[in-house]
Amino acid sequence: MSSVMRCGHGRTRGLPALLVGALTLAFALTGGPATAAQQDTLHELAAAQGKYFGSATDNPELSDAAYAATLGSEFGQITPGNSMKWDTTEPVQGQFDFTKGDVITAFAAQHDQTVRGHTLVWHSQLPSWVGNLPPAQVEAAMTRHITEEATHYRGAVTAWDVVNEPFNEDGTFRTSPFYTAMGTDYVATALRAAHAADPDAKLYLNDYNIEGLGAKSDAMYALVSELLDEGVPLDGVGMQAHLAVQYGFPYQMQANMRRFADLGLDVAVTELDVRMQLPSDTAKSDTQAAYYRQVVEACLAVERCVGITVWDYTDKYSWVPSTFPGQGAANLYDENLLPKPAHGAVRTALGAGDDGGQGGEPGAFKAQYRNTDASVGDNQIKPGLQLVNTGGTAGDLSDVTLRYWFTAGNGAATYSSWCDWSPIGCSHVTHRVVAMDTPEAGADHYLEVGFTGGSLAPGASTGEIQLRLNKTDWSAFDESDDYSRGSGTSYADAPKIAVYAGDELVWGIEP
Ligand code: G3I
């Protein structure tokens, strides 16, 4: 049993440290990343080097609170993945709808982020009416579309991908309604229209497979050289950087960036991800981390490389699996929004000190959870927890605590908590309820679970710890919105249950 303690959001210590002998349970290591406390965000690290670090996003994702929290805090720039494209903004000729894009620019304004506008002229996600126009009417339709959209977003968008993906792989121009109607001139016409509508926005041409030296990047180089010679308003080249571990790293990316920079253009990495054939394994994950690192290093080495945008930041919302069946795991964070080794590699490349962020470090832990309580409205909360040592060395349990967050509701402000059963023995488990000074959504208290001592071998699990808590007046809870509660009745990795080693968060996301 224990009674309630008051505590701020930060970490407090105070568990008894009686050593009870090693816990040498021999469950297999199931892997999984750990997060460690971090001092700087990706964007702060990049900004210290004069660059931005951004992510694509999309409207449906913003209702995912955990996703939006990391998007809003870790990144200094966002790009709408779909909401500013032609099929969304002018689905019917002359009928403009900027509702979705406005949500993105509002999010950016709230989080002090810049926005790359994506995209004004593209052969894809183009409503069929454009392709059905007589060629003689396409230029006017294109100019009107650009003018309306770039004017609407004036001040809210700092850069535009004015023309997206103009080239085929061999460097010839891609056929599109614009190319068919205007030939190569459509690019200059589009840039001039965008500049007239928003003279302050940086105007880009954007394409994939132009990251390294090769036929396609040569074509882009020739085009932008010609446009600059003609005095067409153009500020930069966007290199999408949809990479894949099985295709190798782009040939001489840094030298390629530099040749564009030497023309007086900015360069931006606009859509970075590194996919792989699933399932992921250590070798692929290491290659992926190396590719992410090399992209960051190339950008850092070229002054005119203004920043990097990942296409999106988590595997949870990646475009890859639906476009390349059997491939995925392309992003910096996994489907549970936990950072992967590539995230640590990016941080290191951006100059982070040894302050964490590297997934799966020795001595790391993870929490697993199952719901042992079918009722969300009764007078007890019953989480089942397991602690797993995911590191390569024995973990000292006297230093480890877990937190399960919940909301108290009405009734007594004092609690009893219980360990009902565990293979390691409930006498080795400590538990108490702590009230948060600053409640968060779904969390105004947490159950803190610790250990009287002992250690957990590499790969070992404590096995189930059956926990239970109630208010001392036995009034009911409403668990339906509780931050840490899940509905699964079998043990699974639980990112909403935190694990701390000492004062450091080593697993999970706090509310
Ligand atoms: O919104 C509809 C929804 O109503 C419908 O139920 C659903 C059924 O398929 O489709 C939804 O639209 C999808 C849209 O994303 C929004 O989620 C489209 O099918 C899907 O094709 C579209 O994919 C986008 C893709 O561009 C289209 O080419 C991706 O999200 C987007 O990330 C991707 O982004 C492109 C860049 O713009 C240019 N560079 C390559 C990059 C990756 O393909």
Coordinates of C-alpha atoms and ligand atoms in Angstrom, one line a residue:
M1 CA 0.0 0.0 0.0
S2 CA 1.0 3.6 -0.4
S3 CA -0.5 7.0 -0.1
V4 CA -0.5 9.9 -2.6
M5 CA 2.6 12.1 -3.0
R6 CA 2.7 15.4 -4.7
C7 CA 5.2 16.0 -7.4
G8 CA 5.8 18.2 -10.4
H9 CA 6.2 17.0 -14.0
G10 CA 9.9 16.4 -13.4
R11 CA 11.6 13.5 -12.0
T12 CA 11.8 12.8 -8.2
R13 CA 13.8 10.0 -6.6
G14 CA 13.2 8.3 -3.3
L15 CA 12.9 4.6 -3.6
P16 CA 14.4 2.3 -1.0
A17 CA 17.6 0.8 -2.3
L18 CA 17.8 -2.6 -0.5
L19 CA 19.7 -5.0 -2.6
V20 CA 17.9 -8.3 -2.9
G21 CA 20.2 -10.2 -5.1
A22 CA 20.3 -10.5 -8.9
L23 CA 17.2 -11.1 -10.8
T24 CA 18.4 -13.4 -13.5
L25 CA 15.3 -14.1 -15.4
A26 CA 16.2 -15.4 -18.9
F27 CA 13.5 -14.2 -21.2
A28 CA 14.6 -13.5 -24.8
L29 CA 15.4 -10.0 -25.9
T30 CA 12.6 -8.8 -28.1
G31 CA 14.4 -5.6 -29.3
G32 CA 13.0 -2.2 -29.7
P33 CA 14.3 1.3 -29.4
A34 CA 14.7 3.4 -26.3
T35 CA 14.5 7.1 -26.1
A36 CA 16.8 9.0 -23.9
A37 CA 16.5 12.5 -22.6
Q38 CA 17.6 15.1 -25.1
Q39 CA 18.8 18.6 -24.6
D40 CA 18.2 20.0 -28.1
T41 CA 15.6 19.2 -30.8
L42 CA 16.6 18.2 -34.3
H43 CA 15.7 21.7 -35.4
E44 CA 17.7 23.4 -32.6
L45 CA 20.7 21.4 -33.5
A46 CA 20.3 22.3 -37.2
A47 CA 19.6 25.9 -36.4
A48 CA 22.9 26.1 -34.5
Q49 CA 24.5 25.2 -37.9
G50 CA 22.5 27.7 -39.8
K51 CA 20.0 25.2 -41.3
Y52 CA 16.4 24.2 -40.6
F53 CA 15.2 20.7 -39.9
G54 CA 11.6 20.0 -41.0
S55 CA 9.0 17.3 -41.7
A56 CA 6.2 16.8 -44.1
T57 CA 2.8 16.4 -42.5
D58 CA -0.8 16.0 -43.5
N59 CA -4.2 17.1 -42.2
P60 CA -5.5 13.7 -40.9
E61 CA -2.3 13.2 -38.9
L62 CA -2.7 16.4 -36.9
S63 CA -5.6 14.8 -34.8
D64 CA -3.0 12.3 -33.5
A65 CA -2.0 14.2 -30.3
A66 CA 1.3 12.4 -29.7
Y67 CA 2.2 12.8 -33.4
A68 CA 1.4 16.5 -33.4
A69 CA 3.3 17.1 -30.2
T70 CA 6.6 15.8 -31.7
L71 CA 5.9 17.5 -35.0
G72 CA 5.4 20.8 -33.2
S73 CA 8.4 20.5 -30.9
E74 CA 11.1 18.7 -32.8
F75 CA 10.8 20.4 -36.2
G76 CA 11.3 24.0 -37.3
Q77 CA 9.7 23.7 -40.7
I78 CA 6.8 21.8 -42.1
T79 CA 5.7 20.9 -45.7
P80 CA 2.1 19.8 -46.4
G81 CA 2.3 16.4 -48.0
N82 CA -1.0 16.8 -49.9
S83 CA -3.0 19.8 -48.8
M84 CA -1.6 22.5 -51.2
K85 CA -1.7 20.3 -54.3
W86 CA -3.8 21.2 -57.3
D87 CA -6.4 18.5 -56.8
T88 CA -7.1 19.8 -53.3
T89 CA -6.9 23.5 -53.9
E90 CA -8.7 23.8 -57.3
P91 CA -10.6 20.6 -57.8
V92 CA -13.0 22.3 -60.2
Q93 CA -11.8 25.1 -62.5
G94 CA -12.1 28.4 -60.8
Q95 CA -13.2 26.9 -57.5
F96 CA -10.5 27.4 -55.0
D97 CA -10.4 25.7 -51.5
F98 CA -7.5 26.5 -49.2
T99 CA -9.1 25.1 -46.1
K100 CA -6.7 22.2 -45.6
G101 CA -3.6 24.2 -46.3
D102 CA -4.7 26.9 -44.0
V103 CA -4.8 24.3 -41.2
I104 CA -1.2 23.5 -41.9
T105 CA -0.1 27.1 -41.9
A106 CA -2.0 27.8 -38.7
F107 CA -0.2 24.8 -37.1
A108 CA 3.1 26.2 -38.2
A109 CA 2.3 29.7 -36.9
Q110 CA 1.4 28.2 -33.5
H111 CA 4.6 26.3 -33.3
D112 CA 6.9 29.0 -34.7
Q113 CA 7.7 27.0 -37.9
T114 CA 8.2 28.0 -41.4
V115 CA 6.3 26.3 -44.3
R116 CA 7.4 25.1 -47.7
G117 CA 4.6 25.3 -50.1
H118 CA 4.2 22.1 -52.0
T119 CA 3.4 22.3 -54.9
L120 CA 2.0 24.6 -57.6
V121 CA 2.6 22.8 -60.9
W122 CA 2.9 19.0 -61.0
H123 CA 1.7 16.3 -63.4
S124 CA 0.4 14.2 -60.5
Q125 CA -2.5 14.9 -58.2
L126 CA -3.8 17.1 -61.0
P127 CA -7.6 17.2 -61.4
S128 CA -8.7 15.8 -64.7
W129 CA -10.2 19.0 -65.9
V130 CA -6.7 20.4 -66.5
G131 CA -5.7 17.6 -68.8
N132 CA -9.0 17.9 -70.6
L133 CA -8.5 21.6 -71.5
P134 CA -7.6 22.5 -75.0
P135 CA -3.8 23.1 -75.0
A136 CA -4.4 26.8 -75.8
Q137 CA -6.2 27.2 -72.5
V138 CA -3.6 25.5 -70.2
E139 CA -1.2 28.5 -69.8
A140 CA -4.0 30.8 -68.6
A141 CA -5.3 28.0 -66.2
M142 CA -1.8 27.4 -64.8
T143 CA -1.1 31.1 -64.3
R144 CA -4.5 31.6 -62.6
H145 CA -3.9 28.6 -60.3
I146 CA -0.4 29.9 -59.3
T147 CA -1.6 33.4 -58.9
E148 CA -4.6 32.5 -56.7
E149 CA -2.7 30.0 -54.5
A150 CA 0.6 31.9 -54.1
T151 CA -1.4 35.1 -53.3
H152 CA -3.5 33.3 -50.7
Y153 CA -0.4 32.0 -48.9
R154 CA 1.7 35.2 -49.2
G155 CA 3.4 35.7 -45.8
A156 CA 2.5 32.2 -44.6
V157 CA 4.8 30.2 -47.0
T158 CA 8.5 31.0 -47.1
A159 CA 9.3 28.9 -50.1
W160 CA 7.4 27.2 -53.0
D161 CA 8.1 24.1 -54.9
V162 CA 6.8 26.0 -58.0
V163 CA 7.4 23.1 -60.4
N164 CA 7.6 19.6 -59.2
E165 CA 9.3 16.6 -61.0
P166 CA 9.7 18.1 -64.5
F167 CA 12.1 15.4 -65.7
N168 CA 12.1 11.7 -66.7
E169 CA 14.9 9.5 -65.4
D170 CA 17.0 10.0 -68.5
G171 CA 16.9 13.8 -68.2
T172 CA 14.3 14.4 -70.9
F173 CA 11.3 16.6 -70.0
R174 CA 8.4 14.7 -68.6
T175 CA 5.2 14.9 -70.6
S176 CA 2.4 16.7 -68.8
P177 CA -0.5 18.9 -69.8
F178 CA 1.9 21.9 -69.2
Y179 CA 4.7 20.5 -71.3
T180 CA 2.3 19.5 -74.1
A181 CA 0.8 23.0 -74.1
M182 CA 3.9 25.2 -73.7
G183 CA 6.9 23.1 -74.2
T184 CA 9.8 23.8 -71.8
D185 CA 8.6 27.4 -71.5
Y186 CA 6.0 26.4 -68.9
V187 CA 8.7 26.3 -66.2
A188 CA 9.7 30.0 -66.7
T189 CA 6.1 31.0 -67.1
A190 CA 5.2 29.3 -63.8
L191 CA 8.2 30.9 -61.9
R192 CA 7.3 34.4 -63.2
A193 CA 3.7 34.0 -62.1
A194 CA 4.7 32.8 -58.7
H195 CA 7.1 35.7 -58.3
A196 CA 4.4 38.2 -59.3
A197 CA 2.0 36.7 -56.8
D198 CA 4.5 36.5 -53.9
P199 CA 7.8 38.4 -54.5
D200 CA 9.1 37.4 -51.0
A201 CA 8.8 33.6 -51.4
K202 CA 11.8 31.6 -52.4
L203 CA 11.0 29.8 -55.6
Y204 CA 12.2 26.3 -56.2
L205 CA 12.2 23.5 -58.8
N206 CA 11.9 20.2 -57.0
D207 CA 12.6 16.6 -58.2
Y208 CA 13.7 13.2 -57.1
N209 CA 16.8 11.2 -58.2
I210 CA 18.7 14.5 -58.7
E211 CA 20.6 14.1 -55.4
G212 CA 23.7 12.7 -57.0
L213 CA 25.6 13.4 -60.1
G214 CA 23.9 11.8 -63.1
A215 CA 21.7 12.4 -66.2
K216 CA 18.7 13.6 -64.3
S217 CA 20.6 16.1 -62.2
D218 CA 22.6 17.2 -65.3
A219 CA 19.2 18.0 -66.9
M220 CA 18.2 20.0 -63.8
Y221 CA 21.5 21.8 -63.8
A222 CA 21.2 22.7 -67.5
L223 CA 17.6 24.0 -67.0
V224 CA 18.4 26.1 -64.0
S225 CA 21.5 27.5 -65.6
E226 CA 19.4 28.6 -68.6
L227 CA 16.6 30.1 -66.4
L228 CA 19.2 32.1 -64.5
D229 CA 20.8 33.3 -67.7
E230 CA 17.4 34.5 -68.8
G231 CA 16.8 36.4 -65.6
V232 CA 13.8 34.1 -64.6
P233 CA 13.1 34.4 -60.9
L234 CA 14.5 31.2 -59.3
D235 CA 16.0 30.8 -55.9
G236 CA 16.7 27.2 -55.4
V237 CA 16.7 23.5 -56.3
G238 CA 14.9 21.0 -54.1
M239 CA 16.3 17.5 -53.9
Q240 CA 13.6 15.2 -52.7
A241 CA 15.9 12.4 -51.5
H242 CA 13.6 9.5 -51.4
L243 CA 16.4 7.0 -50.9
A244 CA 16.4 3.2 -50.5
V245 CA 19.1 1.1 -48.7
Q246 CA 19.0 -1.4 -51.6
Y247 CA 19.9 1.2 -54.3
G248 CA 23.0 2.7 -52.7
F249 CA 23.7 6.3 -51.7
P250 CA 23.4 9.0 -54.4
Y251 CA 26.7 9.4 -56.2
Q252 CA 28.6 12.4 -54.9
M253 CA 25.7 14.2 -53.3
Q254 CA 27.9 16.9 -51.8
A255 CA 29.6 17.7 -55.1
N256 CA 26.2 17.8 -56.8
M257 CA 24.8 20.2 -54.2
R258 CA 27.8 22.4 -54.5
R259 CA 27.6 22.8 -58.3
F260 CA 24.0 24.1 -57.9
A261 CA 25.1 26.4 -55.0
D262 CA 27.9 27.7 -57.2
L263 CA 25.3 29.0 -59.6
G264 CA 24.1 31.2 -56.8
L265 CA 21.1 29.0 -55.9
D266 CA 19.9 27.6 -52.6
V267 CA 19.7 23.9 -52.2
A268 CA 17.2 22.1 -50.0
V269 CA 16.7 18.5 -49.1
T270 CA 12.9 18.5 -49.4
E271 CA 11.5 15.0 -48.9
L272 CA 14.1 12.8 -47.2
D273 CA 13.3 9.2 -46.3
V274 CA 15.3 5.9 -46.6
R275 CA 13.1 2.9 -47.3
M276 CA 14.1 -0.7 -47.2
Q277 CA 12.7 -4.1 -48.0
L278 CA 10.8 -5.3 -45.0
P279 CA 11.4 -6.8 -42.5
S280 CA 14.0 -4.4 -41.1
D281 CA 17.1 -6.0 -39.6
T282 CA 20.2 -4.6 -38.0
A283 CA 22.2 -4.4 -41.3
K284 CA 19.5 -2.5 -43.1
S285 CA 18.8 -0.2 -40.1
D286 CA 22.6 0.6 -39.9
T287 CA 22.7 1.4 -43.6
Q288 CA 19.6 3.6 -43.3
A289 CA 21.2 5.4 -40.4
A290 CA 24.4 5.9 -42.4
Y291 CA 22.4 7.3 -45.4
Y292 CA 20.5 9.8 -43.2
R293 CA 23.8 10.8 -41.6
Q294 CA 25.5 11.3 -45.0
V295 CA 22.7 13.5 -46.2
V296 CA 23.0 15.7 -43.2
E297 CA 26.8 15.8 -43.6
A298 CA 26.4 16.8 -47.3
C299 CA 24.0 19.6 -46.4
L300 CA 26.3 20.9 -43.6
A301 CA 29.2 20.9 -45.9
V302 CA 27.5 23.2 -48.5
E303 CA 26.7 26.6 -47.2
R304 CA 23.8 27.2 -49.6
C305 CA 22.1 24.0 -48.4
V306 CA 19.4 25.7 -46.3
G307 CA 17.9 22.8 -44.6
I308 CA 16.5 19.3 -44.6
T309 CA 12.8 18.1 -44.6
V310 CA 12.0 14.5 -43.9
W311 CA 8.9 13.0 -45.6
D312 CA 7.2 12.5 -42.8
Y313 CA 9.0 11.8 -39.5
T314 CA 7.4 8.5 -38.5
D315 CA 6.8 5.1 -40.2
K316 CA 3.2 5.5 -38.9
Y317 CA 2.4 8.0 -41.6
S318 CA 4.8 7.1 -44.4
W319 CA 3.7 7.1 -48.1
V320 CA 6.1 4.2 -48.8
P321 CA 4.2 0.9 -47.9
S322 CA 1.3 1.8 -50.1
T323 CA 3.5 2.8 -53.1
F324 CA 6.2 0.1 -52.8
P325 CA 4.4 -3.0 -51.3
G326 CA 6.8 -4.9 -49.1
Q327 CA 9.0 -1.8 -48.4
G328 CA 8.8 0.6 -45.5
A329 CA 10.5 1.5 -42.2
A330 CA 11.8 4.6 -44.0
N331 CA 11.5 7.2 -41.4
L332 CA 13.4 8.5 -38.3
Y333 CA 10.8 7.4 -35.8
D334 CA 9.0 4.0 -35.8
E335 CA 5.2 3.4 -35.9
N336 CA 5.1 4.0 -32.1
L337 CA 6.7 7.4 -32.6
L338 CA 9.9 6.2 -31.0
P339 CA 13.2 7.3 -32.4
K340 CA 15.2 4.8 -34.4
P341 CA 19.0 4.5 -34.8
A342 CA 18.7 6.8 -37.8
H343 CA 17.4 9.5 -35.5
G344 CA 20.5 9.2 -33.3
A345 CA 22.7 9.3 -36.4
V346 CA 21.1 12.5 -37.6
R347 CA 21.5 14.1 -34.2
T348 CA 25.1 13.1 -34.0
A349 CA 25.7 14.4 -37.5
L350 CA 24.1 17.7 -36.5
G351 CA 26.6 18.0 -33.7
A352 CA 24.7 16.7 -30.7
G353 CA 26.8 15.8 -27.7
D354 CA 26.5 12.4 -26.2
D355 CA 23.2 13.2 -24.7
G356 CA 21.1 10.4 -26.0
G357 CA 18.7 9.9 -28.8
Q358 CA 20.4 6.8 -30.0
G359 CA 18.0 3.9 -30.1
G360 CA 18.9 0.6 -28.4
E361 CA 21.9 1.7 -26.4
P362 CA 23.4 -0.8 -23.9
G363 CA 21.6 -0.8 -20.5
A364 CA 18.4 0.4 -22.1
F365 CA 15.0 -0.7 -20.9
K366 CA 11.5 -0.8 -22.4
A367 CA 8.1 -1.2 -20.8
Q368 CA 5.4 -3.7 -21.9
Y369 CA 1.8 -3.5 -20.9
R370 CA -1.4 -5.4 -20.9
N371 CA -4.8 -4.4 -19.7
T372 CA -6.0 -6.8 -17.0
D373 CA -9.1 -4.8 -16.3
A374 CA -12.1 -4.9 -18.7
S375 CA -14.0 -2.2 -16.9
V376 CA -13.2 1.5 -17.6
G377 CA -15.7 2.8 -15.0
D378 CA -15.1 0.8 -11.8
N379 CA -13.2 1.8 -8.7
Q380 CA -9.8 0.2 -9.5
I381 CA -7.2 0.6 -12.2
K382 CA -5.2 -2.6 -12.9
P383 CA -2.2 -2.3 -15.2
G384 CA -0.1 -5.3 -16.0
L385 CA 3.5 -4.2 -16.6
Q386 CA 6.8 -5.9 -17.6
L387 CA 10.2 -4.3 -17.7
V388 CA 12.6 -5.6 -20.3
N389 CA 16.4 -4.9 -20.5
T390 CA 17.0 -4.2 -24.2
G391 CA 20.6 -3.4 -23.6
G392 CA 23.8 -5.4 -23.8
T393 CA 24.7 -5.2 -20.1
A394 CA 23.0 -6.0 -16.8
G395 CA 20.7 -3.3 -15.7
D396 CA 20.7 -2.1 -12.1
L397 CA 17.0 -2.1 -11.0
S398 CA 17.5 0.0 -7.8
D399 CA 17.7 2.9 -10.2
V400 CA 14.8 2.1 -12.5
T401 CA 11.2 3.3 -12.2
L402 CA 8.1 3.1 -14.5
R403 CA 5.2 5.5 -14.7
Y404 CA 1.6 4.7 -15.7
W405 CA -0.4 7.9 -16.1
F406 CA -4.1 8.2 -15.4
T407 CA -6.9 10.7 -14.4
A408 CA -8.3 10.7 -10.9
G409 CA -11.8 12.0 -11.4
N410 CA -13.9 13.0 -8.4
G411 CA -13.5 11.5 -4.9
A412 CA -10.7 11.1 -2.4
A413 CA -7.3 12.5 -3.2
T414 CA -5.6 9.7 -1.4
Y415 CA -4.8 6.3 -2.9
S416 CA -3.8 2.8 -2.1
S417 CA -1.7 0.8 -4.6
W418 CA -1.0 -2.9 -4.6
C419 CA 1.3 -5.4 -6.3
D420 CA -0.9 -8.5 -6.6
W421 CA 1.6 -10.9 -8.2
S422 CA 4.9 -11.1 -10.0
P423 CA 7.4 -13.9 -10.7
I424 CA 10.1 -11.7 -9.2
G425 CA 8.1 -11.4 -6.0
C426 CA 6.0 -8.4 -5.0
S427 CA 8.2 -7.8 -2.0
H428 CA 10.8 -6.6 -4.5
V429 CA 8.4 -4.1 -6.2
T430 CA 7.7 -0.6 -4.9
H431 CA 4.7 1.4 -6.0
R432 CA 3.0 4.7 -5.1
V433 CA 0.6 7.2 -6.7
V434 CA 1.9 10.6 -7.4
A435 CA -0.2 13.7 -8.2
M436 CA 1.1 15.9 -11.0
D437 CA 1.4 19.6 -10.3
T438 CA 0.7 20.3 -14.0
P439 CA -1.9 17.9 -15.4
E440 CA -1.8 17.0 -19.0
A441 CA -4.4 15.5 -21.4
G442 CA -5.3 12.1 -19.9
A443 CA -3.0 12.5 -17.0
D444 CA -3.2 14.2 -13.6
H445 CA -1.6 11.3 -11.6
Y446 CA 0.7 8.5 -12.2
L447 CA 1.4 5.1 -10.6
E448 CA 5.2 4.9 -10.1
V449 CA 6.6 1.5 -9.9
G450 CA 10.2 0.7 -8.8
F451 CA 12.3 -2.1 -7.4
T452 CA 14.0 -2.6 -4.1
G453 CA 17.2 -3.6 -5.9
G454 CA 18.7 -6.4 -8.0
S455 CA 19.6 -6.4 -11.6
L456 CA 18.1 -7.6 -14.8
A457 CA 20.3 -9.5 -17.2
P458 CA 20.7 -8.4 -20.9
G459 CA 17.6 -9.4 -22.8
A460 CA 15.7 -10.4 -19.6
S461 CA 12.2 -9.4 -18.5
T462 CA 10.9 -9.1 -15.0
G463 CA 7.9 -11.0 -16.2
E464 CA 4.4 -9.8 -15.3
I465 CA 3.9 -7.3 -12.5
Q466 CA 0.2 -7.3 -11.7
L467 CA -0.6 -3.8 -10.2
R468 CA -3.8 -2.3 -8.9
L469 CA -4.7 1.0 -7.4
N470 CA -7.8 2.6 -5.9
K471 CA -8.9 5.8 -4.2
T472 CA -9.2 5.4 -0.4
D473 CA -12.9 6.2 -0.6
W474 CA -13.3 3.6 -3.4
S475 CA -15.0 6.1 -5.7
A476 CA -15.0 5.2 -9.4
F477 CA -12.5 6.2 -12.1
D478 CA -13.2 7.0 -15.8
E479 CA -10.3 5.2 -17.5
S480 CA -11.5 5.8 -21.0
D481 CA -9.2 8.8 -21.6
D482 CA -6.3 7.7 -19.4
Y483 CA -3.0 8.5 -21.2
S484 CA -1.3 5.1 -20.4
R485 CA -4.3 2.8 -20.7
G486 CA -4.4 0.5 -23.6
S487 CA -7.0 -2.1 -24.6
G488 CA -4.6 -5.0 -25.5
T489 CA -4.9 -8.0 -23.2
S490 CA -1.5 -9.5 -24.3
Y491 CA 1.8 -7.9 -23.5
A492 CA 3.1 -5.4 -26.1
D493 CA 5.6 -2.6 -26.1
A494 CA 4.0 0.4 -24.4
P495 CA 5.4 3.8 -25.5
K496 CA 2.9 5.6 -23.3
I497 CA 4.4 4.0 -20.2
A498 CA 7.7 5.7 -19.3
V499 CA 10.8 4.1 -17.9
Y500 CA 13.5 6.1 -16.1
A501 CA 17.0 5.1 -15.2
G502 CA 17.9 7.5 -12.5
D503 CA 16.6 10.9 -13.6
E504 CA 16.8 10.0 -17.3
L505 CA 13.9 9.0 -19.4
V506 CA 15.0 5.9 -21.3
W507 CA 11.7 4.6 -22.7
G508 CA 8.4 6.1 -23.7
I509 CA 6.8 9.5 -24.3
E510 CA 5.6 11.5 -21.3
P511 CA 2.1 13.0 -21.7
Ligands
G3I1 O1 -7.6 11.6 -49.6 C1 -7.9 10.4 -50.3 C2 -9.0 9.6 -49.5 O2 -10.2 10.3 -49.5 C3 -9.2 8.2 -50.1 O3 -10.0 7.5 -49.3 C4 -7.8 7.5 -50.2 C5 -8.0 6.2 -50.9 O4 -6.8 5.8 -51.6 O5 -6.9 8.3 -50.9 C6 -6.7 9.5 -50.3 O6 -5.8 10.2 -51.1 C7 -4.4 9.8 -51.0 C8 -3.6 11.0 -50.6 O7 -2.2 10.7 -50.6 C9 -3.9 11.5 -49.2 O8 -3.7 10.6 -48.3 C10 -4.0 9.3 -52.4 O9 -4.7 8.1 -52.6 C11 -2.5 9.0 -52.4 O10 -2.1 8.7 -53.7 C12 -1.8 10.3 -51.9 O11 -0.4 9.9 -51.9 C13 0.5 11.1 -51.8 C14 1.4 11.0 -53.0 O12 2.3 12.1 -52.9 C15 0.7 11.1 -54.3 O13 1.6 11.1 -55.4 C16 1.3 11.0 -50.5 O14 0.4 11.1 -49.4 C17 2.3 12.1 -50.5 O15 3.2 11.9 -49.4 C18 3.2 12.0 -51.8 O16 4.1 13.0 -51.8 C19 5.0 13.0 -53.0 C20 5.4 14.4 -53.2 O17 4.2 15.2 -53.3 C21 6.3 14.6 -54.4 N1 7.4 13.7 -54.3 C22 7.1 12.3 -54.0 C23 6.3 12.2 -52.8 C24 6.0 10.7 -52.5 O18 5.2 10.1 -53.4

